[in-house]
PDB file of N, CA and C in Angstrom:
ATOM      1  N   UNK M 865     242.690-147.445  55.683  1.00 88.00           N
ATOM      2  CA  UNK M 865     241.441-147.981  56.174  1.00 88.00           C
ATOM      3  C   UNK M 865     240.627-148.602  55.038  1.00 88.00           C
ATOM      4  N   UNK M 866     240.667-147.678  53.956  1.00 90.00           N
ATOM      5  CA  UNK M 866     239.622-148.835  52.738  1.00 90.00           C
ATOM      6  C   UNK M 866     240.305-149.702  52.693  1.00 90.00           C
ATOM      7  N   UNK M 867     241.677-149.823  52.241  1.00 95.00           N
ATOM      8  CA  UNK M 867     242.110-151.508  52.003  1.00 95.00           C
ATOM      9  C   UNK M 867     242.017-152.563  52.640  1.00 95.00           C
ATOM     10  N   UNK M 868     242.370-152.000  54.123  1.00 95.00           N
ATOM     11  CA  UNK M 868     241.410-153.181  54.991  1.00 95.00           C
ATOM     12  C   UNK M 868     239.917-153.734  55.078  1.00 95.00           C
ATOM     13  N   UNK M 869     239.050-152.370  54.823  1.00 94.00           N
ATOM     14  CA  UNK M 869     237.344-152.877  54.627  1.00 94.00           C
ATOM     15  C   UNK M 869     237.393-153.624  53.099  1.00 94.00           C
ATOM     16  N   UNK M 870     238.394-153.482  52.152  1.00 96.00           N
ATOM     17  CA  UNK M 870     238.293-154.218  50.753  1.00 96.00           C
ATOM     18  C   UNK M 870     238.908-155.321  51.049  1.00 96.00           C
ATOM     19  N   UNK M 871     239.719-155.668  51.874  1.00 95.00           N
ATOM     20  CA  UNK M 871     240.931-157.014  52.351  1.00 95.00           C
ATOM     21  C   UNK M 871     239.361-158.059  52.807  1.00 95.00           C
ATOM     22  N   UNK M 872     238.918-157.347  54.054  1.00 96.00           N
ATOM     23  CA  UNK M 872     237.713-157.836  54.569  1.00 96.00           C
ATOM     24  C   UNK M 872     236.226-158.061  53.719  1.00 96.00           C
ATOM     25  N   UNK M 873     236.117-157.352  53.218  1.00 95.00           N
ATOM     26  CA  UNK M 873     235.048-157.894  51.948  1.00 95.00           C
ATOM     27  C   UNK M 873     235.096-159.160  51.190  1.00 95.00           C
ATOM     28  N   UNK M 874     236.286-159.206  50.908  1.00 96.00           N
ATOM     29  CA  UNK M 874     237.144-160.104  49.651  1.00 96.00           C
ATOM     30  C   UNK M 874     237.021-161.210  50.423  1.00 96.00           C
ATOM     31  N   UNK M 875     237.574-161.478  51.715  1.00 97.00           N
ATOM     32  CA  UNK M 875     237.449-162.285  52.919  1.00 97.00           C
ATOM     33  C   UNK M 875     235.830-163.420  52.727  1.00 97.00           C
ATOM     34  N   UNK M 876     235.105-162.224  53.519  1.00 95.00           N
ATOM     35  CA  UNK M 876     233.900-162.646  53.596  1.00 95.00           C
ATOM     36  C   UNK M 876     233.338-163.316  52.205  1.00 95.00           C
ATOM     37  N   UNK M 877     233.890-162.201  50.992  1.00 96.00           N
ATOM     38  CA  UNK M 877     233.131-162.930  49.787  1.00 96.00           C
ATOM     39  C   UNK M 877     233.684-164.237  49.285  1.00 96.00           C
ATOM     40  N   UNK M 878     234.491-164.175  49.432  1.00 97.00           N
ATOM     41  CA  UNK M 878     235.541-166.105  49.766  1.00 97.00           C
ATOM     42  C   UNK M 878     234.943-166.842  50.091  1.00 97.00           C
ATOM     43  N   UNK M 879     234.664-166.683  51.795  1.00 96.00           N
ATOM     44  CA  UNK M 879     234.111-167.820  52.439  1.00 96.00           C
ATOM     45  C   UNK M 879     232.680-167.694  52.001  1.00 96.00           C
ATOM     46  N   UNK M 880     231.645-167.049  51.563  1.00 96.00           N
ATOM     47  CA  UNK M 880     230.556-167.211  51.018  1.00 96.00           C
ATOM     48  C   UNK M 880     230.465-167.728  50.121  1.00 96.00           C
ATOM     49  N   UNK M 881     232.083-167.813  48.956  1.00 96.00           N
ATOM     50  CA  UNK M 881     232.121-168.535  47.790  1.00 96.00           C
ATOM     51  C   UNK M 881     232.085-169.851  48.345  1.00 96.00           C
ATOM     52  N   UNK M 882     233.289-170.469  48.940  1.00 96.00           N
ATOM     53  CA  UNK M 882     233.221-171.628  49.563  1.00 96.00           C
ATOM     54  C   UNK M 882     232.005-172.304  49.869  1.00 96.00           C
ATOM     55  N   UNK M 883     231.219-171.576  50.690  1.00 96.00           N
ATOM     56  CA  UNK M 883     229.974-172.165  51.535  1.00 96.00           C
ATOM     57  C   UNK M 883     229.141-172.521  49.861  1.00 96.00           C
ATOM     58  N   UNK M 884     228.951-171.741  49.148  1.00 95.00           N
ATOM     59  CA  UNK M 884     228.165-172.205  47.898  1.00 95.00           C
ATOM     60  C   UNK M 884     228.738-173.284  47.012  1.00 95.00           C
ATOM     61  N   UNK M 885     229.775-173.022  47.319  1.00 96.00           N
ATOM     62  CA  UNK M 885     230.829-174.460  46.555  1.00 96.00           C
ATOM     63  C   UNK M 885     230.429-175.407  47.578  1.00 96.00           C
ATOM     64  N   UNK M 886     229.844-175.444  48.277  1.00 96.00           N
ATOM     65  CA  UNK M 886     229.672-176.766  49.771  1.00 96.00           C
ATOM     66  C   UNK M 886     228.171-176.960  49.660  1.00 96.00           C
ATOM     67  N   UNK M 887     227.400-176.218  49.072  1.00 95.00           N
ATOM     68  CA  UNK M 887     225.787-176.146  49.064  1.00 95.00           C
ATOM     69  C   UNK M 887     225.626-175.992  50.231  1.00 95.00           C
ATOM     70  N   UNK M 888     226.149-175.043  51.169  1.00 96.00           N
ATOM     71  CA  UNK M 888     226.367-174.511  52.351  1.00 96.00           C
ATOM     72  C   UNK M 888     225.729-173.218  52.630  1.00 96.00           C
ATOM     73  N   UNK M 889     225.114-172.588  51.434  1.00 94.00           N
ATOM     74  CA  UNK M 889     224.110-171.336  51.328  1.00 94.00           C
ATOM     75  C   UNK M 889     222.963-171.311  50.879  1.00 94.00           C
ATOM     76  N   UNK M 890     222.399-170.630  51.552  1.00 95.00           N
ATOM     77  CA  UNK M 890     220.760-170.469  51.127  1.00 95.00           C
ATOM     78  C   UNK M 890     221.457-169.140  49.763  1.00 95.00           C
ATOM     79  N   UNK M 891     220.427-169.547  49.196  1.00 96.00           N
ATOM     80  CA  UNK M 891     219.984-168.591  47.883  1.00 96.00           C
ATOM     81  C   UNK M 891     219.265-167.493  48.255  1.00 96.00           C
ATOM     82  N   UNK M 892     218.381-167.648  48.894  1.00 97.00           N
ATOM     83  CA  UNK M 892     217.652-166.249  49.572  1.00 97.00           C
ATOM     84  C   UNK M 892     218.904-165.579  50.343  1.00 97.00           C
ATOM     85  N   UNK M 893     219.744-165.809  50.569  1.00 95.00           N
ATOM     86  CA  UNK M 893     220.673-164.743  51.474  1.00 95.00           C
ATOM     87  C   UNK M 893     221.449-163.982  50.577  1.00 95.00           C
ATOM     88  N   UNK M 894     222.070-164.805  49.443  1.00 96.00           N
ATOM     89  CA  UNK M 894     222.351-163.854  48.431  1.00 96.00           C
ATOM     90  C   UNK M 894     221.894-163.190  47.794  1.00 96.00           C
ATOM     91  N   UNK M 895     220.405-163.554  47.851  1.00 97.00           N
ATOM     92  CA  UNK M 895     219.472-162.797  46.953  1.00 97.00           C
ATOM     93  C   UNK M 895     219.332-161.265  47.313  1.00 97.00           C
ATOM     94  N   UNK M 896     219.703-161.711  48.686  1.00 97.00           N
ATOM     95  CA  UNK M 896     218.988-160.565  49.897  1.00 97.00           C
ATOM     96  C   UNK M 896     220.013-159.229  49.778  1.00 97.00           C
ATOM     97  N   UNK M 897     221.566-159.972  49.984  1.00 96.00           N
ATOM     98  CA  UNK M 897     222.491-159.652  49.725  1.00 96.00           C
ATOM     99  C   UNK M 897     222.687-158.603  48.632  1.00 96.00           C
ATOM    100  N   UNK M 898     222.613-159.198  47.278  1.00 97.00           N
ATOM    101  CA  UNK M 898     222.483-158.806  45.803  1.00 97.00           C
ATOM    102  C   UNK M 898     221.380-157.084  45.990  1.00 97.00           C
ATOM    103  N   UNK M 899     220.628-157.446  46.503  1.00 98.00           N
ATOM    104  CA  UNK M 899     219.575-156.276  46.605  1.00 98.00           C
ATOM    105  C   UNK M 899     219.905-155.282  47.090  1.00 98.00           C
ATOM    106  N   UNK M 900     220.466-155.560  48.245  1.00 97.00           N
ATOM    107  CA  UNK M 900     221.171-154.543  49.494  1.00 97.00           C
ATOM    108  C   UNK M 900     221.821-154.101  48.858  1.00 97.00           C
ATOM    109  N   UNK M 901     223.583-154.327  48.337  1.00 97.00           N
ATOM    110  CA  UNK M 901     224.187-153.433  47.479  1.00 97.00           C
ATOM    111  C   UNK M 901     223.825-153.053  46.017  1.00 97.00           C
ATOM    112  N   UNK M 902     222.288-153.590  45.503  1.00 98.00           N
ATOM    113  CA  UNK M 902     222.025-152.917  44.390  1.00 98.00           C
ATOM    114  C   UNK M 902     221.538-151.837  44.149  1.00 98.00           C
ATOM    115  N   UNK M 903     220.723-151.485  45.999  1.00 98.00           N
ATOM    116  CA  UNK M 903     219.843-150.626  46.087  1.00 98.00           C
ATOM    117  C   UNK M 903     221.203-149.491  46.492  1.00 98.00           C
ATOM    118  N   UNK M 904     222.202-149.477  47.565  1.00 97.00           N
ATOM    119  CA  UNK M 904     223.179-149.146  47.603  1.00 97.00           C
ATOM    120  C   UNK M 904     224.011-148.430  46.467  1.00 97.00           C
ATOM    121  N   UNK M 905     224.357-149.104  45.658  1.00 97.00           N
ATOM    122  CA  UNK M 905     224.842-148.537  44.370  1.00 97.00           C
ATOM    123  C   UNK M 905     223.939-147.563  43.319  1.00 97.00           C
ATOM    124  N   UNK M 906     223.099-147.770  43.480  1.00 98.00           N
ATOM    125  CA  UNK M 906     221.775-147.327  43.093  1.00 98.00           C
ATOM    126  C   UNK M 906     222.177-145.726  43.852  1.00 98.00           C
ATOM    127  N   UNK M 907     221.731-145.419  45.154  1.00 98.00           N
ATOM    128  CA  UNK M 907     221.883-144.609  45.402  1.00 98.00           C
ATOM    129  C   UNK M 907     223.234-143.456  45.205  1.00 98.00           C
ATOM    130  N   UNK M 908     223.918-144.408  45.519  1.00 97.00           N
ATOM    131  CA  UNK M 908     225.460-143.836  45.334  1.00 97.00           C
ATOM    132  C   UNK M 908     225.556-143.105  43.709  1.00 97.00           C
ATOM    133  N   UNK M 909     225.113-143.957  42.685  1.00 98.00           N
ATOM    134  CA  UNK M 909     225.326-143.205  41.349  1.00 98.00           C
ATOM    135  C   UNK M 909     224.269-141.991  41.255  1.00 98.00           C
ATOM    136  N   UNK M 910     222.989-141.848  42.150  1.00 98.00           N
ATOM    137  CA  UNK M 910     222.133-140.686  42.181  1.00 98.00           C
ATOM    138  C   UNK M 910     222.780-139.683  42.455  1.00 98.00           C
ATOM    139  N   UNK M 911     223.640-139.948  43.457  1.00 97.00           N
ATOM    140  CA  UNK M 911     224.270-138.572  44.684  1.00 97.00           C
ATOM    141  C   UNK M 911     225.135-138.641  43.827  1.00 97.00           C
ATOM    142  N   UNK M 912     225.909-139.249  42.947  1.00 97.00           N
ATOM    143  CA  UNK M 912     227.150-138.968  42.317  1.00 97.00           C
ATOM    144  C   UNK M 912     226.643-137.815  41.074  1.00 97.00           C
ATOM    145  N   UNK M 913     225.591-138.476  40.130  1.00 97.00           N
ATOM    146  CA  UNK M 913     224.825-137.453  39.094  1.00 97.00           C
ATOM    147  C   UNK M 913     224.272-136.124  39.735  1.00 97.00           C
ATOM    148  N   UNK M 914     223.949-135.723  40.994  1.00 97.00           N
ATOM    149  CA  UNK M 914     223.730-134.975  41.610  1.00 97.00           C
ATOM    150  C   UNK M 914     224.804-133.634  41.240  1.00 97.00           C
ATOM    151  N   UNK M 915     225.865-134.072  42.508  1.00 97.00           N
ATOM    152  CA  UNK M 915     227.297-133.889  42.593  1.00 97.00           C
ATOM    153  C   UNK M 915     227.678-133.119  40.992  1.00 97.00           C
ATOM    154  N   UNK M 916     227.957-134.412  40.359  1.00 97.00           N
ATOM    155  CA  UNK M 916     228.358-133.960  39.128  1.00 97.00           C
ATOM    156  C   UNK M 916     227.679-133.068  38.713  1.00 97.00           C
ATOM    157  N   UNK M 917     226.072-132.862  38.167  1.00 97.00           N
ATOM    158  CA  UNK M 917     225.482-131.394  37.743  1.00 97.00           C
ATOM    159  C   UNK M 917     225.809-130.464  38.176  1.00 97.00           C
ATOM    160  N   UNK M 918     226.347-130.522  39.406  1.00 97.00           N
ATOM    161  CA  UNK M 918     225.991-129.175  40.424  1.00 97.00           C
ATOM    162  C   UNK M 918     227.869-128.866  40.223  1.00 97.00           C
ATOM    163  N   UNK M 919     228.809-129.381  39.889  1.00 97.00           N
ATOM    164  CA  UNK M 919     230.123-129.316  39.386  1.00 97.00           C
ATOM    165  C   UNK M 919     230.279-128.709  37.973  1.00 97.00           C
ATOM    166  N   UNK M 920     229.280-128.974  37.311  1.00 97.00           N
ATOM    167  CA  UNK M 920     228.965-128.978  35.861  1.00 97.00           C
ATOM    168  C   UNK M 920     228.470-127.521  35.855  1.00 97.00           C
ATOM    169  N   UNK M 921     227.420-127.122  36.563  1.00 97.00           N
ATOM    170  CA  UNK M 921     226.953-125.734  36.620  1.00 97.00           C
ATOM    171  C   UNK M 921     227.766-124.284  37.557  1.00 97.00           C
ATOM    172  N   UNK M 922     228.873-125.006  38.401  1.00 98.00           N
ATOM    173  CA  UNK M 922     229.947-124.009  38.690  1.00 98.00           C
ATOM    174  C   UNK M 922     230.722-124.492  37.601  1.00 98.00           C
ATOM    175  N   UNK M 923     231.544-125.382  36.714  1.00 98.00           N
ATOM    176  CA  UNK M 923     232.088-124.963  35.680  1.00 98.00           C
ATOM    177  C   UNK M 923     231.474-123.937  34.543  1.00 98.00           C
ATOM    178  N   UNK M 924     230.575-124.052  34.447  1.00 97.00           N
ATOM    179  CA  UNK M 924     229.821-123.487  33.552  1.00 97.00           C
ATOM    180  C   UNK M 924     230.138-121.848  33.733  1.00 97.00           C
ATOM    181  N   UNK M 925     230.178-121.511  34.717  1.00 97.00           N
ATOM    182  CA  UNK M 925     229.415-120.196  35.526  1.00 97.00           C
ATOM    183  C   UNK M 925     230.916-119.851  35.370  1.00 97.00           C
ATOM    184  N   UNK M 926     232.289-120.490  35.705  1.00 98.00           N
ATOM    185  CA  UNK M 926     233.568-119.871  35.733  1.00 98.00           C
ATOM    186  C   UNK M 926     234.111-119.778  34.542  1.00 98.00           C
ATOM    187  N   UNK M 927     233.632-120.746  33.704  1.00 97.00           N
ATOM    188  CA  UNK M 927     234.453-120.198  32.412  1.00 97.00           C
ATOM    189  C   UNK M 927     233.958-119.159  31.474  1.00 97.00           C
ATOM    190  N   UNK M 928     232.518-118.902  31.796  1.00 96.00           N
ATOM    191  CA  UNK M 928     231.871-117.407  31.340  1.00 96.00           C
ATOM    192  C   UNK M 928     232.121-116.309  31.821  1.00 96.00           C
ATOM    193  N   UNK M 929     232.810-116.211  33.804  1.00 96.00           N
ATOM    194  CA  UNK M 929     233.359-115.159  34.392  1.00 96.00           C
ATOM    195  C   UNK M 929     235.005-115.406  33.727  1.00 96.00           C
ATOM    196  N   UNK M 930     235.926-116.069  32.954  1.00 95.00           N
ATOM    197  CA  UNK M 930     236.750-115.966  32.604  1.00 95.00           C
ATOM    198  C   UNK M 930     236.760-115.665  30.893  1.00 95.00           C
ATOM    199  N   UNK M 931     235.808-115.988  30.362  1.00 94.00           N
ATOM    200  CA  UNK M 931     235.500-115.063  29.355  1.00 94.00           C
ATOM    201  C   UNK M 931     235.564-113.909  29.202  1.00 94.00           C
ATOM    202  N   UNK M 932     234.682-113.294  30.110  1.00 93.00           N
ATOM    203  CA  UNK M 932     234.571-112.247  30.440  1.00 93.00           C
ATOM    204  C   UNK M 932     235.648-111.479  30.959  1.00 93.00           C
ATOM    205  N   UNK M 933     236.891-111.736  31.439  1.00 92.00           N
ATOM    206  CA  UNK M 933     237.873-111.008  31.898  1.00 92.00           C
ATOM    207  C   UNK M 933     238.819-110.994  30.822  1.00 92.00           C
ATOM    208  N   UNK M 934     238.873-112.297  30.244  1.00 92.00           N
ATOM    209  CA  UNK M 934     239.681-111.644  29.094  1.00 92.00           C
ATOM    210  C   UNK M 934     239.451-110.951  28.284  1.00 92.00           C
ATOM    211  N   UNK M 935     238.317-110.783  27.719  1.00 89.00           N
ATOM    212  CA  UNK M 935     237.260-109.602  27.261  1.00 89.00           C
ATOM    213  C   UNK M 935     238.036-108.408  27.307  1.00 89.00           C
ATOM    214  N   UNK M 936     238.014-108.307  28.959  1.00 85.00           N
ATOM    215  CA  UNK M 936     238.932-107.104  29.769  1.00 85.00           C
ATOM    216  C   UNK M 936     240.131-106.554  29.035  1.00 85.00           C
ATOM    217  N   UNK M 937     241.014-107.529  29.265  1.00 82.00           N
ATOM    218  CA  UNK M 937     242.101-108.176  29.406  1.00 82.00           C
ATOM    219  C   UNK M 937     242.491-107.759  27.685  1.00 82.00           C
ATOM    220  N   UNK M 938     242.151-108.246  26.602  1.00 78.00           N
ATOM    221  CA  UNK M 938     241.786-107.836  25.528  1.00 78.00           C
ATOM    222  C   UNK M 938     241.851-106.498  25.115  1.00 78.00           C
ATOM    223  N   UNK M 939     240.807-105.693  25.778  1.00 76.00           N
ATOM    224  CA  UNK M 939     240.928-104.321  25.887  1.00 76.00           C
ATOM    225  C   UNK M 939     242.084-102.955  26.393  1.00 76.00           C
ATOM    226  N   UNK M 940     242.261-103.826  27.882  1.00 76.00           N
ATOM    227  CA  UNK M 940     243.337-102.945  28.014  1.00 76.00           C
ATOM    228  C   UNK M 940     244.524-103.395  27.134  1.00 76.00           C
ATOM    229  N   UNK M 941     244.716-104.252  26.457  1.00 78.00           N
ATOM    230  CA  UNK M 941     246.451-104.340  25.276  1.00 78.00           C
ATOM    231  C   UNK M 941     246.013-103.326  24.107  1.00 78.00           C
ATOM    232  N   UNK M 942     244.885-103.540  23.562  1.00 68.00           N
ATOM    233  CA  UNK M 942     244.396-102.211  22.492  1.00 68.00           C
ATOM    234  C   UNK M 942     244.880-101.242  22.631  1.00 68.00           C
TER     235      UNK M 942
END
């Protein structure tokens, strides 16, 4: 399914190339365009830095409970 919504993107962004190669586009539509997925991407890298901290702080948390067992682990070979 993505390769088709990326087949279809690529598509559309073609014939939008074309139409500007034709002076066949308004500038305000790309402009409009440009914004939409900037604000888009925009968001997407928030929720991604999100994500990631919150990945970052269960790594954190497991490799101190695995510290800690070898600790253990340590002890009982003594």
């Amino acid at each position: 399914m993505v390769a088709f919504l990326e087949k279809m993107m690529d598509w559309a962004l073609n014939k939008e190339a074309e139409l500007a190669k034709n002076c066949e586009i308004a500038i305000d539509d790309i402009e409009k365009q440009i914004q939409t997925v900037e604000e888009k991407r925009k968001k997407l890298r928030e929720k991604f830095e999100e994500e990631d901290a919150e990945f970052g702080h269960v790594l954190d948390k497991l490799h101190f409970i695995k510290a800690e067992a070898q600790k253990c682990q340590s002890k009982k070979q003594s």
